[in-house]
Short mmCIF file of C-alpha atoms in Angstrom, two decimals:
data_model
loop_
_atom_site.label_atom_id
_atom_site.label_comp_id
_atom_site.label_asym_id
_atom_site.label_seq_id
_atom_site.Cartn_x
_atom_site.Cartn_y
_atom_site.Cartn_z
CA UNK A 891 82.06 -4.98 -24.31
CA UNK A 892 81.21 -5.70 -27.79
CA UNK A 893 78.96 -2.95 -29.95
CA UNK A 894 77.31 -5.91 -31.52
CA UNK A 895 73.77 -6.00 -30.73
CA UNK A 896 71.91 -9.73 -29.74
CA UNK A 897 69.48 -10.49 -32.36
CA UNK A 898 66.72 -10.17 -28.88
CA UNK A 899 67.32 -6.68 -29.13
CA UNK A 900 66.07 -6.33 -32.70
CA UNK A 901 63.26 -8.80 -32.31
CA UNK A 902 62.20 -6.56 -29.09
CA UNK A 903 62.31 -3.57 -31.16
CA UNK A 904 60.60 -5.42 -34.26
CA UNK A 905 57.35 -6.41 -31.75
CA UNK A 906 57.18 -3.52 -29.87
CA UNK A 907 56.75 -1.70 -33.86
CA UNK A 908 54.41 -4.59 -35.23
CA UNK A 909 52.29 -4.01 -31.88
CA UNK A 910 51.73 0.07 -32.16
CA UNK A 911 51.14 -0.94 -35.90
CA UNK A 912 48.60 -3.65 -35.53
CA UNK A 913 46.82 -1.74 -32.68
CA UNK A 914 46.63 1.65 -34.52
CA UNK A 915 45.09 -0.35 -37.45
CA UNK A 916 42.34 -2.35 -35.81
CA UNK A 917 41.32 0.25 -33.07
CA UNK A 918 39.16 1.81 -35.56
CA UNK A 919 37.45 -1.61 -36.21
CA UNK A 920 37.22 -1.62 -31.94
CA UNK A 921 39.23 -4.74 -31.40
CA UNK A 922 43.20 -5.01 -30.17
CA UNK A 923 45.60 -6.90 -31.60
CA UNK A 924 45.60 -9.37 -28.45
CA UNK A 925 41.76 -10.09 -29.41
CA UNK A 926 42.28 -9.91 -32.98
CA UNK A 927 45.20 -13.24 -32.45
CA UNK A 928 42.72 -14.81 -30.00
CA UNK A 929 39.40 -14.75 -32.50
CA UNK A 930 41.67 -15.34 -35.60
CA UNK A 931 42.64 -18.49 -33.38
CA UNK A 932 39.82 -19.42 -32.60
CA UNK A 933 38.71 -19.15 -36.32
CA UNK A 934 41.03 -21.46 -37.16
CA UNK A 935 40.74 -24.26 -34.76
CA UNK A 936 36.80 -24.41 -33.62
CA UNK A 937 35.22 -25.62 -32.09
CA UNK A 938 38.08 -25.46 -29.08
CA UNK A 939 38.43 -25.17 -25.59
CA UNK A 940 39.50 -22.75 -23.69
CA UNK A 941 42.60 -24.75 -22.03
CA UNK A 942 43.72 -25.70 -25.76
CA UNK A 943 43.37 -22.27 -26.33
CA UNK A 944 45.54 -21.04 -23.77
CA UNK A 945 48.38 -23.74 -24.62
CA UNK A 946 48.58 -22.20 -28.17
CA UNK A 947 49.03 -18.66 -27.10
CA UNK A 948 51.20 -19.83 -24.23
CA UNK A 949 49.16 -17.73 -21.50
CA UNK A 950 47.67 -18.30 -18.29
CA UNK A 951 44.20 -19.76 -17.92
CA UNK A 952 42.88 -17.18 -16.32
CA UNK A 953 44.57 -14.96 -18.40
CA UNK A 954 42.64 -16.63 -20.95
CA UNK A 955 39.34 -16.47 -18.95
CA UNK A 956 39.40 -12.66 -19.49
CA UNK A 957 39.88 -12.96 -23.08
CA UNK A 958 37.12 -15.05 -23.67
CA UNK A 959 34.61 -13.29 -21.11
CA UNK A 960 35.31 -10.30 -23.63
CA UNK A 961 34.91 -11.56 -26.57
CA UNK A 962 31.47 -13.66 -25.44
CA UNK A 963 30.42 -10.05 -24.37
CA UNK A 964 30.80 -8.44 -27.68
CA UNK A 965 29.15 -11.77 -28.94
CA UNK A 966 32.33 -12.52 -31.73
CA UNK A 967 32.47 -15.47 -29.80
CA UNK A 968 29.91 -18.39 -27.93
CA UNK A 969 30.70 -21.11 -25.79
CA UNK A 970 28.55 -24.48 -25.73
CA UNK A 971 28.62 -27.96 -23.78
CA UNK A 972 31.37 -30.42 -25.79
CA UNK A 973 28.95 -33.37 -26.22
CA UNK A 974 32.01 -35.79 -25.67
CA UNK A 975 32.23 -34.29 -22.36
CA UNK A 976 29.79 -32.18 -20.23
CA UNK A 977 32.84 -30.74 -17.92
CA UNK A 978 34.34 -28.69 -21.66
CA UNK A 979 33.00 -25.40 -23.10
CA UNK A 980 33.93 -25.29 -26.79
CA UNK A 981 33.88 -21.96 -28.06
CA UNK A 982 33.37 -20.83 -31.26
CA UNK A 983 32.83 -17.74 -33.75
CA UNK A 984 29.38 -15.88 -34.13
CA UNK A 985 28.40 -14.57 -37.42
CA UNK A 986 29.44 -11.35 -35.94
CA UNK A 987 32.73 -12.47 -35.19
CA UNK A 988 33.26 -14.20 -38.58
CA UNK A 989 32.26 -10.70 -40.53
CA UNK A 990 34.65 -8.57 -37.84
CA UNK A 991 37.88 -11.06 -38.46
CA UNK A 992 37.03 -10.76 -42.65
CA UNK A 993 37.31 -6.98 -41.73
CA UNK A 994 40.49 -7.35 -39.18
CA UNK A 995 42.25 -9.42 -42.24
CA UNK A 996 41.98 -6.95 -44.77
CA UNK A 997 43.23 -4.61 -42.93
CA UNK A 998 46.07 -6.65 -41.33
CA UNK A 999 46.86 -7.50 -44.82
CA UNK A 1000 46.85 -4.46 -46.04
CA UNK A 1001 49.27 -3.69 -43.34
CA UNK A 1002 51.56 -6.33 -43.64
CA UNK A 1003 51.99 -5.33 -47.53
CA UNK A 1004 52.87 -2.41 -46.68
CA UNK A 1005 55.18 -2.89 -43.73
CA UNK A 1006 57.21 -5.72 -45.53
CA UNK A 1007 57.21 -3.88 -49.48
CA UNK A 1008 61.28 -3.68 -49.21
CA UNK A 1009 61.46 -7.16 -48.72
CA UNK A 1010 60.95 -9.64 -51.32
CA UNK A 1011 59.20 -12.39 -51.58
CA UNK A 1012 61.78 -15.22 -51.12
CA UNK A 1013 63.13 -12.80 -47.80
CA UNK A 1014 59.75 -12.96 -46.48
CA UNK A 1015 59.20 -16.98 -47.13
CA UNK A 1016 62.46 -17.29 -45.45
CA UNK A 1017 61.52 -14.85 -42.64
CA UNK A 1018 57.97 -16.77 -41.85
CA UNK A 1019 60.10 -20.35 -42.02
CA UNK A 1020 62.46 -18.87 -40.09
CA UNK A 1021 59.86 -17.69 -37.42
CA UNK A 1022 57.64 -20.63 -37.47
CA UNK A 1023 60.69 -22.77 -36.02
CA UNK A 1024 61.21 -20.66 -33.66
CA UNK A 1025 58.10 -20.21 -32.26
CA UNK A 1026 57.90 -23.77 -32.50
CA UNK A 1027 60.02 -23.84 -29.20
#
């Protein structure tokens, strides 16, 4: 049996570490990192629905469902009729949720500064390429 270890391992171990990172950083703002991805998302690509939403982040509908319910509860988020079609909620950010993801990226990038400071910058251009095509699929 080889000592060699698969490159899963690594990227296991690297994801488990970015997750207890990212969560002990935005608890204090009272958001987790899996609702910290979903608004920053959402940011990005509203107005959207909630099944384009789920295809991005490659979960379950109803998965999904819960996400949203949250965040619509903690008003970072509101749905509203698609005016193409009456069937879609589009959901978008509040003003609330806009000022909390200003607040989640400062700190997320303040914590990715600090967790890739050995690297340099042409390692970490190569590392995003590298992880974009991957997660490409």
């Amino acid at each position: 049996m080889s000592s060699k270890r698969r490159p899963f391992f690594y990227i296991h171990q690297l994801e488990q570490l970015v997750r207890l990172q990212l969560e002990s950083t935005l608890n204090p703002l009272g958001i987790t990192a899996g609702q910290y991805m979903i608004l920053s998302l959402i940011s990005h690509h509203e107005p959207i629905s909630s099944a384009e939403l789920s295809r991005l982040v490659r979960i379950t509908a109803q998965s999904m469902g819960e996400f949203i319910k949250y965040l619509e509860r903690k008003n970072w988020i509101l749905r509203r009729e698609d005016p193409g079609n009456k069937r879609v909620l589009l959901i978008e950010t509040t003003v609330e949720g806009r000022v909390l993801l200003r607040q989640c990226e400062q700190e997320v990038g303040n914590l990715e500064r600090d967790f890739f400071k050995s690297v340099s910058a042409q390692e970490l251009s190569l590392f995003e390429e590298t992880l974009k095509r991957l997660s490409a699929g």
